Amino acid sequence: MRRRLVVIGNGMAGARTVEEILARGGGDQFTIMMFGDEPYGNYNRIMLSNVLAGVEEESGIFLNDLAWYAANGITLHSGRRIARIDKYAKRVYADDGTVTPYDKLIIATGSRAHVPPIPGISRPGRGFHQGVFAFRTLDDTRAMMRYTREHERAVVIGGGLLGLEAARGLQNHVSHVTLVHAAGHLMNAQLDPQAGEILRRGVERLGIEVVTGARTTEILGKHTVTGIKLADGRHIPCDVVVVAAGIRANVEVAEVSGLEVERGVVVDDQMRCLDEPDIYAVGECVQHRGQTYGLVAPLWDQARVLADHITGRNPLAAYHGSRVATKLKVAGIDVAAMGLKQPEQEDDETLVFSERKKGVYKSVIIRDGRLVGATLIGDVRKVAFLMQAFDRGLPLPEERLELMFDLGAPPAEVSAAELADDAQVCNCNGVSKGMITACVADGVKTVTGVVDQTRAGKGCGTCKGLVTQIVEWAAGGAIEEDPAASWYVPGVPMPKPELMRVIRERGLKSVSAVFATLAPGGEEDARSKMGLASLLKMMWDDEYVDERDARFINDRVHANIQRDGTFSVVPQMKGGVTTPAQLRRIADVADKYGVPMVKLTGGQRIDLLGVPKENLPEIWADLDMPSGYAYGKSFRTVKTCVGSEFCRFGVGDSTALGIAIEERYQGVEGPGKMKLAVTGCPRNCAEAYVKDLGVVAIDGGKWEIYVGGAAGAHVRKGDLLATVGSANEVITLTGRFLQYYRENANWLERTYAFVPRVGIERIRRIVVDDSDGIAAELDAAMARAVAAYRDPWRERAAPVTPGQFRPSLPLIEQPRVPVREPVPVGTPGPVVPAVGSAVTGPSSSPEREA
């Protein structure tokens, strides 16, 4: 006869423990009943930040759906809370009055969000003040996403891991996010001050405002949130507040039931509650040998020990605590931390490497020849070796720098072979190397298949590279191609050519129509919307059915959002040429609207920075100039030199040709932005060799056309596509190449990646020689795109949606129009900006056009 096993808690620890019990034959020993507060199956709480950020659908974070419980004979009471345990009668009482007997009981109640007692954070009888949210559950995440649709500025209270992830996710929903942290540096529980400062710089580069050493003393606003007040008297305006100030063990049911509770439910090495042979506890609610754990890896260790003991598989199994080591992405930044964050004894060895500008920080702490602590930010290539050394107490190299850099130490590509089978690869889901290799041995030979079966890489994602290495190593070179790697967007399982063919055959002219027809189950995928919108617009031109929720904020309001929630306005200046009348209008507009910064861009245009969203239509009207497309994945600008008209060395009229190209292809959308240049001689003053397409005049009235260049984060000289004898040929081949790129490049793939991937010889045969007989089709398709062009700034007269240019909340104080103090001749040192200069304004031009 099977015994009754009751599990209080259906979170990650509770469900994982049941999985381990089932794996040891527990399904034949126990009738299993689980109680969970939330009305769902089991989901990965770590992935809530990805749901908030819009890079993961809710369906993608569930670990066990409701069918899993039924398939394994588990009775799940979802949405039902256990109020107390009668440990003498061996019964549990739910808050709805129902009573359930047990033979063995597991408490896996996890933790809850810690909400500091800040005045104004809640309202009597109503719970949180309107606009205040915790960030702990799927319902919390849903509520935030709904509320932020109509709000603009958020404050996140708490600069730990959860707060950083919340801030990063909220950037997808509001125009400005401020992170407020009471401690002196971010992630102070895991990082030392220097590492925290490096992390802060990286977070601020993402556009998140960070305020440290700041204690929140009040939530402001009578009916809805209007801001927060800090202990030093400062006010931060906002209309959303997210509390991510840490977690506390959820021990109420244990306390009221008379179990031993300190910071958590106290357990022994077999995970049994003290003096209770039939009651176990596991997860974040547990205190073991004085320690509580908020990371998942210790929880998995506890689950295995508990399962071994309760099923009798190994009655001597014991949990001795965990050496906490973690590797994860924090707001998109790679971070690894293990053991001590600072030396504690006089003879502790310490090595520190810091490269602030690159956002790299490394420190290791060694005691008695063993690694006792390490912190890595930005560059985590040595983390696999360090984690093994930390976890196993391995001997360290005599040359200590090998702990940080490959100075004769094993290179990264052989680390997969050197890892022990029980080495943890995925901290988020507790997946070891042995589990991955076993999955491959069972016949799964694709990375995606291994990820789906083991869940490795489905947490923060930082281990995906190592997972791939292990799969390749375990497969012995027999790894199979992953079909998903060729999909154009993740939500529709088709490569781009097939997707385009089916879209044309079925006449799908909107993003929602593509999802409904081609996505599995008709499910929409947030990560795929922008890519599909760009593709459909390219394919259908003016027949495309525009759905504004498929656009990024820049494309919805036709301006580039800045870190403070304002926007930049860049009017078109074809070929970098302007007139006195245009300059006067720009100056008048800057004065009239108090534009805080007027800046020349790298693409030879003028940028008006710091414009509130509600002022955009009026500014466009007063400028009476076309959009310069400085914000979208589209044809941007054509940079030119003065060419043959004024330059002593010019052999071609680069200015006229640049203007002609820009007039023809203005605003054409693509998989990535397209920057062009025309230069009047090989001296290359317009930097044509490093553009997506660059044209260079040479002797004899000829022009060279280069494609696939870059001079931003990547530097690459373009490949020579063709040498032609006329400007008309340049214009034709420019359009043909851009159309071929638009039709065949992956979403967000710039030409500097596309050209080497396809090969310049192949591109030259198609675009110049017409080897495939499609040149006329490419020309015609581009002609249709040109004919469908409409200046987006014309929407100023008739907004597409009522809230398109709705005013935002007051923004932070902006700098004045920048001026620089004159520096006397011979004065050493750099030019120092005056107060209100460009240095105090937004961090960079939106174009980075150089």
XYZ file of C-alpha atoms in Angstrom, residues 133-655:
523
model
C 4.446 46.423 -7.213
C 6.525 43.615 -5.791
C 8.466 41.468 -8.254
C 8.208 37.865 -7.191
C 5.427 36.026 -9.048
C 3.965 35.650 -12.498
C 0.950 37.666 -11.376
C 3.266 40.467 -10.202
C 4.891 40.499 -13.629
C 1.573 40.544 -15.467
C 0.287 43.388 -13.322
C 3.420 45.464 -13.965
C 3.205 44.912 -17.715
C -0.462 45.967 -17.770
C 0.097 49.061 -15.656
C 3.146 50.322 -17.516
C 1.234 50.461 -20.801
C -0.117 53.814 -19.690
C 2.828 55.072 -17.642
C 6.273 56.419 -18.383
C 8.718 56.558 -15.443
C 9.606 53.783 -13.016
C 11.671 53.591 -9.845
C 13.024 50.238 -8.703
C 13.861 50.057 -4.988
C 16.708 47.617 -4.473
C 20.015 47.190 -6.290
C 20.510 43.465 -5.837
C 20.135 40.885 -8.564
C 16.335 41.046 -8.623
C 16.263 44.844 -8.695
C 18.735 45.002 -11.573
C 16.733 42.480 -13.552
C 13.500 44.366 -12.857
C 15.066 47.637 -14.003
C 16.335 46.084 -17.211
C 12.968 44.495 -17.949
C 11.044 47.705 -17.283
C 13.060 49.485 -19.983
C 10.934 47.575 -22.463
C 7.789 49.262 -21.122
C 8.603 52.756 -19.861
C 10.770 55.578 -21.119
C 12.870 56.064 -17.974
C 13.997 53.775 -15.150
C 15.759 54.833 -11.949
C 17.336 52.214 -9.673
C 17.531 53.274 -6.014
C 19.737 51.259 -3.658
C 20.275 51.896 0.043
C 23.786 50.403 0.149
C 26.840 52.152 -1.211
C 27.228 49.900 -4.266
C 25.171 47.502 -6.365
C 24.872 43.815 -5.438
C 26.657 44.528 -2.162
C 25.880 41.023 -0.885
C 27.962 39.470 -3.675
C 30.394 42.182 -4.827
C 33.024 44.386 -3.251
C 32.769 48.178 -3.749
C 35.136 48.248 -6.721
C 33.218 45.497 -8.516
C 29.946 47.211 -7.652
C 31.191 50.433 -9.243
C 32.187 48.604 -12.446
C 28.735 47.029 -12.555
C 27.135 50.419 -11.983
C 28.941 51.889 -14.971
C 27.751 49.022 -17.133
C 24.163 49.420 -15.954
C 24.237 53.172 -16.585
C 25.512 52.548 -20.111
C 22.278 50.637 -20.665
C 20.349 53.842 -19.940
C 19.301 53.025 -16.361
C 19.814 55.825 -13.848
C 21.449 54.498 -10.671
C 21.241 56.180 -7.249
C 23.182 54.417 -4.483
C 23.474 55.238 -0.788
C 19.857 56.331 -0.988
C 17.221 55.152 1.481
C 13.600 55.561 0.399
C 11.558 57.173 3.161
C 8.183 57.788 1.501
C 6.067 56.883 -1.531
C 4.446 60.076 -2.803
C 1.020 60.562 -4.355
C -2.502 60.659 -2.980
C -4.427 58.477 -5.426
C -1.626 57.097 -7.563
C 2.139 57.138 -7.227
C 3.794 60.402 -8.291
C 7.298 59.828 -6.928
C 9.464 58.774 -4.014
C 11.255 60.717 -1.310
C 14.778 59.869 -0.134
C 16.286 60.275 3.309
C 18.407 63.211 2.139
C 15.280 65.080 1.034
C 15.553 64.438 -2.690
C 12.403 63.642 -4.672
C 12.432 61.343 -7.701
C 9.341 61.688 -9.928
C 7.776 58.461 -11.174
C 4.435 56.812 -11.741
C 5.550 53.199 -11.124
C 7.443 51.828 -8.110
C 8.791 48.279 -8.054
C 10.029 46.927 -4.736
C 12.906 44.465 -5.137
C 14.525 44.836 -1.733
C 15.367 41.189 -1.216
C 13.531 38.092 -0.006
C 12.591 36.524 3.301
C 12.007 32.839 4.032
C 8.307 31.992 3.968
C 7.995 30.250 7.330
C 4.545 31.247 8.637
C 2.968 27.805 8.351
C 5.934 26.237 10.139
C 5.845 28.850 12.907
C 2.142 28.499 13.660
C 2.521 24.713 13.627
C 5.171 24.645 16.329
C 8.196 23.690 14.213
C 11.671 25.018 14.988
C 12.111 28.295 13.075
C 14.911 30.858 13.151
C 15.672 32.701 9.897
C 14.226 29.661 8.170
C 12.769 26.284 9.035
C 15.613 24.542 10.862
C 16.582 21.168 9.322
C 19.247 18.507 9.843
C 21.575 16.987 7.250
C 18.752 14.753 5.918
C 16.536 17.840 5.441
C 14.240 16.752 8.309
C 12.710 19.343 10.596
C 14.187 19.086 14.085
C 12.693 16.220 16.130
C 10.194 15.475 13.339
C 11.072 12.200 11.561
C 8.209 12.521 9.076
C 8.440 16.220 8.201
C 11.055 17.510 5.762
C 11.744 20.979 4.400
C 13.615 22.094 1.307
C 14.487 25.258 -0.582
C 14.595 28.922 0.304
C 12.426 28.427 3.400
C 15.132 26.255 4.981
C 17.910 27.072 7.446
C 20.667 24.452 7.500
C 23.641 24.771 9.813
C 22.795 28.433 10.288
C 22.652 29.190 6.542
C 19.803 30.076 4.216
C 20.224 30.056 0.458
C 18.648 32.253 -2.191
C 20.262 30.585 -5.220
C 18.906 27.521 -6.959
C 22.034 25.331 -7.006
C 21.890 24.619 -3.217
C 18.180 23.883 -3.578
C 18.892 21.150 -6.130
C 21.509 19.622 -3.808
C 18.949 19.592 -1.001
C 16.297 18.029 -3.261
C 18.605 15.138 -4.179
C 19.473 14.390 -0.555
C 15.831 14.561 0.533
C 14.751 12.262 -2.307
C 17.504 9.747 -1.502
C 16.445 9.663 2.129
C 12.654 9.622 1.834
C 12.643 6.882 -0.821
C 15.277 4.792 0.947
C 17.551 4.914 -2.094
C 20.383 6.082 0.170
C 19.423 6.363 3.851
C 22.910 7.717 4.619
C 22.616 10.624 2.174
C 23.476 13.897 3.866
C 23.512 17.540 2.907
C 26.575 19.332 4.241
C 25.841 22.796 2.903
C 26.783 24.404 -0.387
C 29.746 26.421 -1.547
C 27.820 29.176 -3.241
C 29.062 30.001 -6.717
C 26.998 31.591 -9.423
C 27.390 32.752 -13.000
C 24.618 34.779 -14.535
C 23.670 37.798 -16.580
C 22.741 40.832 -14.529
C 20.782 43.282 -16.694
C 22.607 41.849 -19.686
C 26.076 42.020 -18.081
C 28.038 38.826 -17.382
C 28.739 38.396 -13.666
C 30.255 35.487 -11.739
C 30.785 35.382 -7.971
C 31.869 32.660 -5.586
C 32.964 32.488 -1.981
C 34.533 35.511 -0.335
C 34.138 38.898 -1.968
C 37.016 40.428 0.050
C 39.988 38.970 1.973
C 39.326 38.229 5.625
C 42.732 37.157 6.935
C 46.073 38.910 6.813
C 47.755 36.182 4.785
C 44.979 35.879 2.176
C 46.429 36.356 -1.306
C 44.472 38.777 -3.492
C 44.725 39.505 -7.206
C 42.646 42.288 -8.754
C 42.373 43.382 -12.382
C 40.158 46.334 -13.331
C 39.509 47.887 -16.735
C 36.759 50.398 -16.104
C 36.290 51.692 -19.626
C 35.593 48.174 -20.876
C 33.501 47.248 -17.855
C 35.846 44.410 -16.864
C 36.697 43.486 -13.267
C 38.367 40.345 -11.937
C 39.448 39.446 -8.426
C 40.537 36.181 -6.822
C 41.211 35.413 -3.183
C 43.521 32.530 -2.238
C 44.068 31.019 1.202
C 46.602 28.283 1.901
C 46.964 27.597 -1.799
C 43.222 27.153 -2.361
C 40.721 29.432 -4.071
C 38.282 30.816 -1.492
C 36.697 33.629 -3.498
C 36.442 35.096 -6.979
C 34.489 37.845 -8.724
C 34.286 38.378 -12.478
C 32.401 41.109 -14.332
C 32.312 41.626 -18.068
C 34.835 38.882 -18.928
C 33.900 35.471 -17.525
C 35.902 33.233 -19.850
C 37.821 31.681 -16.943
C 34.755 30.973 -14.840
C 34.569 27.217 -15.577
C 38.105 26.680 -14.326
C 37.569 28.932 -11.303
C 34.331 27.219 -10.298
C 36.008 23.831 -10.378
C 38.934 25.118 -8.325
C 36.581 26.746 -5.823
C 34.187 23.815 -5.488
C 36.794 21.044 -5.329
C 39.726 22.804 -3.703
C 41.927 21.955 -6.674
C 45.619 22.944 -6.666
C 46.179 26.321 -8.271
C 48.815 27.250 -10.846
C 51.995 28.745 -9.506
C 51.582 31.624 -11.937
C 48.488 33.106 -10.265
C 47.640 35.276 -13.285
C 46.599 32.068 -15.048
C 43.514 32.178 -12.835
C 42.436 35.329 -14.705
C 43.992 34.983 -18.142
C 45.068 32.228 -20.522
C 48.822 32.388 -19.942
C 49.559 28.761 -20.652
C 46.512 27.498 -18.792
C 44.095 25.209 -20.675
C 42.327 27.207 -23.396
C 38.595 27.718 -23.157
C 37.798 25.282 -25.970
C 39.089 22.255 -24.033
C 37.361 23.178 -20.774
C 34.371 21.009 -21.645
C 36.533 17.881 -21.745
C 38.265 18.778 -18.490
C 35.106 19.383 -16.482
C 34.168 16.614 -14.073
C 30.851 14.869 -14.716
C 29.286 16.301 -11.573
C 30.488 19.842 -12.285
C 27.522 22.197 -12.359
C 27.084 23.815 -15.758
C 23.712 25.538 -15.385
C 23.348 27.094 -11.950
C 19.825 28.288 -12.642
C 18.438 24.790 -13.224
C 21.014 22.608 -11.499
C 22.266 20.815 -14.610
C 25.637 19.079 -14.451
C 27.973 18.104 -17.251
C 27.044 14.460 -16.644
C 23.348 15.168 -17.208
C 24.140 16.840 -20.533
C 26.431 14.050 -21.714
C 23.830 11.450 -20.669
C 21.224 13.279 -22.739
C 23.538 13.184 -25.763
C 24.247 9.485 -25.140
C 20.488 8.873 -25.227
C 20.438 10.128 -28.810
C 19.777 13.853 -28.547
C 22.333 15.422 -30.889
C 21.182 19.052 -31.190
C 21.912 21.834 -28.756
C 18.270 22.907 -28.713
C 17.147 19.349 -27.995
C 19.560 19.033 -25.087
C 18.468 22.410 -23.718
C 14.797 21.412 -23.933
C 15.355 18.090 -22.154
C 17.793 19.176 -19.441
C 16.776 22.863 -19.119
C 20.444 23.828 -19.237
C 20.694 27.390 -20.503
C 17.013 28.175 -19.901
C 17.720 30.406 -16.917
C 19.846 33.509 -17.296
C 21.444 32.072 -20.440
C 25.097 32.676 -19.566
C 25.974 28.974 -19.731
C 24.728 28.433 -23.308
C 28.225 28.661 -24.743
C 29.537 25.989 -22.386
C 26.457 23.836 -22.966
C 27.158 23.976 -26.708
C 30.796 22.973 -26.129
C 29.776 20.018 -23.981
C 27.175 18.831 -26.496
C 29.724 19.056 -29.318
C 32.342 17.246 -27.238
C 29.911 14.548 -26.067
C 28.625 13.984 -29.600
C 32.172 13.434 -30.820
C 31.658 15.645 -33.838
C 28.334 14.009 -34.732
C 26.265 16.995 -33.614
C 23.233 17.548 -35.799
C 22.164 20.858 -37.251
C 19.687 22.706 -35.086
C 16.674 23.627 -37.252
C 15.826 26.615 -35.042
C 19.187 28.181 -35.865
C 17.940 28.934 -39.378
C 14.602 30.454 -38.371
C 14.223 34.110 -39.291
C 12.444 34.885 -36.014
C 12.092 32.566 -33.015
C 8.297 32.482 -32.996
C 7.809 31.128 -36.540
C 9.681 27.888 -37.363
C 10.794 28.781 -40.895
C 13.962 30.108 -42.486
C 13.616 33.448 -44.230
C 13.240 32.192 -47.855
C 10.513 29.713 -46.917
C 8.799 32.240 -44.671
C 8.705 34.819 -47.472
C 7.377 32.260 -49.941
C 4.537 31.177 -47.659
C 3.688 34.779 -46.764
C 3.341 35.620 -50.464
C 1.359 32.475 -51.264
C -1.130 33.109 -48.474
C -1.215 36.876 -48.763
C -0.297 37.502 -45.129
C 0.051 41.268 -44.801
C 0.105 41.836 -41.031
C 2.152 40.530 -38.144
C -0.917 39.109 -36.418
C -1.889 37.265 -39.596
C 1.554 35.647 -39.769
C 1.326 34.494 -36.164
C -2.220 33.200 -36.565
C -1.339 31.240 -39.705
C 2.264 30.120 -39.273
C 3.198 30.157 -35.573
C 2.711 26.906 -33.604
C -0.723 27.077 -32.040
C -1.177 30.574 -33.472
C 0.755 31.954 -30.490
C 2.231 35.439 -30.759
C 5.897 35.890 -29.841
C 7.029 39.310 -28.619
C 10.624 38.695 -29.712
C 9.508 38.179 -33.307
C 7.243 41.176 -33.869
C 9.783 43.783 -34.957
C 11.525 41.392 -37.335
C 8.248 40.341 -38.918
C 7.058 43.941 -39.217
C 10.238 44.885 -41.076
C 9.984 41.848 -43.353
C 6.327 42.422 -44.210
C 6.869 46.088 -44.950
C 9.728 45.164 -47.282
C 7.606 42.550 -49.039
C 4.284 44.380 -49.352
C 5.296 48.063 -49.436
C 2.117 50.170 -49.246
C -0.084 47.035 -48.997
C 1.416 46.196 -45.609
C -1.105 46.323 -42.749
C 0.591 48.294 -39.993
C -0.012 47.198 -36.387
C 1.598 49.628 -33.990
C 2.156 47.118 -31.191
C 4.658 45.378 -33.477
C 6.872 48.465 -33.456
C 9.558 49.579 -31.037
C 8.943 52.949 -29.355
C 11.334 54.683 -31.802
C 9.273 53.504 -34.760
C 5.985 54.399 -33.110
C 6.917 58.058 -32.656
C 9.598 58.377 -35.406
C 12.331 59.631 -33.093
C 15.153 58.095 -31.092
C 14.494 57.665 -27.373
C 17.263 58.830 -25.056
C 18.283 57.646 -21.596
C 16.145 60.279 -19.834
C 12.963 59.513 -21.774
C 13.240 62.442 -24.160
C 13.762 62.044 -27.890
C 16.142 63.303 -30.548
C 15.056 64.970 -33.769
C 17.365 64.661 -36.779
C 16.023 66.351 -39.918
C 17.227 65.190 -43.307
C 20.208 66.986 -44.861
C 20.787 65.177 -48.123
C 24.453 64.445 -48.595
C 25.217 66.596 -45.556
C 24.267 69.716 -47.531
C 22.087 72.399 -45.979
C 21.026 75.994 -46.598
C 21.046 79.168 -44.512
C 17.243 78.993 -44.397
C 17.328 75.476 -42.926
C 19.935 76.503 -40.386
C 17.809 79.468 -39.304
C 14.753 77.236 -38.895
C 16.740 74.780 -36.801
C 18.083 77.581 -34.621
C 14.611 79.095 -34.219
C 13.133 75.731 -33.256
C 15.908 75.127 -30.739
C 15.201 78.520 -29.139
C 11.424 78.208 -29.249
C 11.288 74.785 -27.601
C 14.292 75.169 -25.324
C 16.108 72.245 -26.909
C 18.859 71.415 -24.390
C 21.452 70.224 -26.907
C 22.148 70.899 -30.580
C 24.819 68.582 -31.915
C 26.468 67.708 -35.205
C 26.235 63.988 -35.924
C 28.829 61.751 -37.520
C 26.549 61.548 -40.568
C 26.797 65.277 -41.339
C 23.461 66.309 -39.912
C 22.195 68.339 -36.959
C 20.677 66.567 -33.981
C 18.209 68.240 -31.618
C 18.452 66.294 -28.361
C 16.243 66.298 -25.281
C 12.851 66.819 -26.956
C 9.789 65.698 -24.931
C 7.507 63.323 -26.812
C 4.548 65.710 -26.818
C 6.616 68.378 -28.597
C 7.629 66.182 -31.521
C 4.730 67.028 -33.898
C 5.091 70.792 -33.360
C 8.861 70.686 -33.856
C 8.500 68.712 -37.077
C 5.942 71.221 -38.328
C 8.101 74.235 -37.497
C 11.174 72.658 -39.064
C 9.238 71.784 -42.225
C 12.027 69.365 -43.164
C 11.774 65.619 -43.876
C 12.762 62.993 -41.342
C 16.409 62.004 -41.343
C 15.617 58.432 -40.226
C 18.084 58.473 -37.337
C 16.067 55.997 -35.275
C 15.042 52.887 -37.229
C 16.392 49.839 -39.007
C 16.460 51.614 -42.346
C 18.414 53.587 -44.886
C 19.967 56.339 -42.756
C 22.078 58.868 -44.618
C 24.693 59.386 -47.326
C 27.821 61.080 -46.070
C 29.762 63.061 -48.679
C 32.882 65.127 -49.124
C 32.873 68.339 -51.191
C 34.022 66.369 -54.222
C 35.139 67.908 -57.497
C 33.284 71.201 -57.117
C 35.586 72.694 -54.473
C 38.267 70.144 -53.551
C 41.671 70.393 -55.225
C 41.948 66.606 -55.330
C 38.385 65.642 -56.202
C 37.862 63.632 -59.392
C 34.103 63.037 -59.031
C 31.075 65.058 -57.922
C 30.471 63.128 -54.721
C 28.026 65.673 -53.299
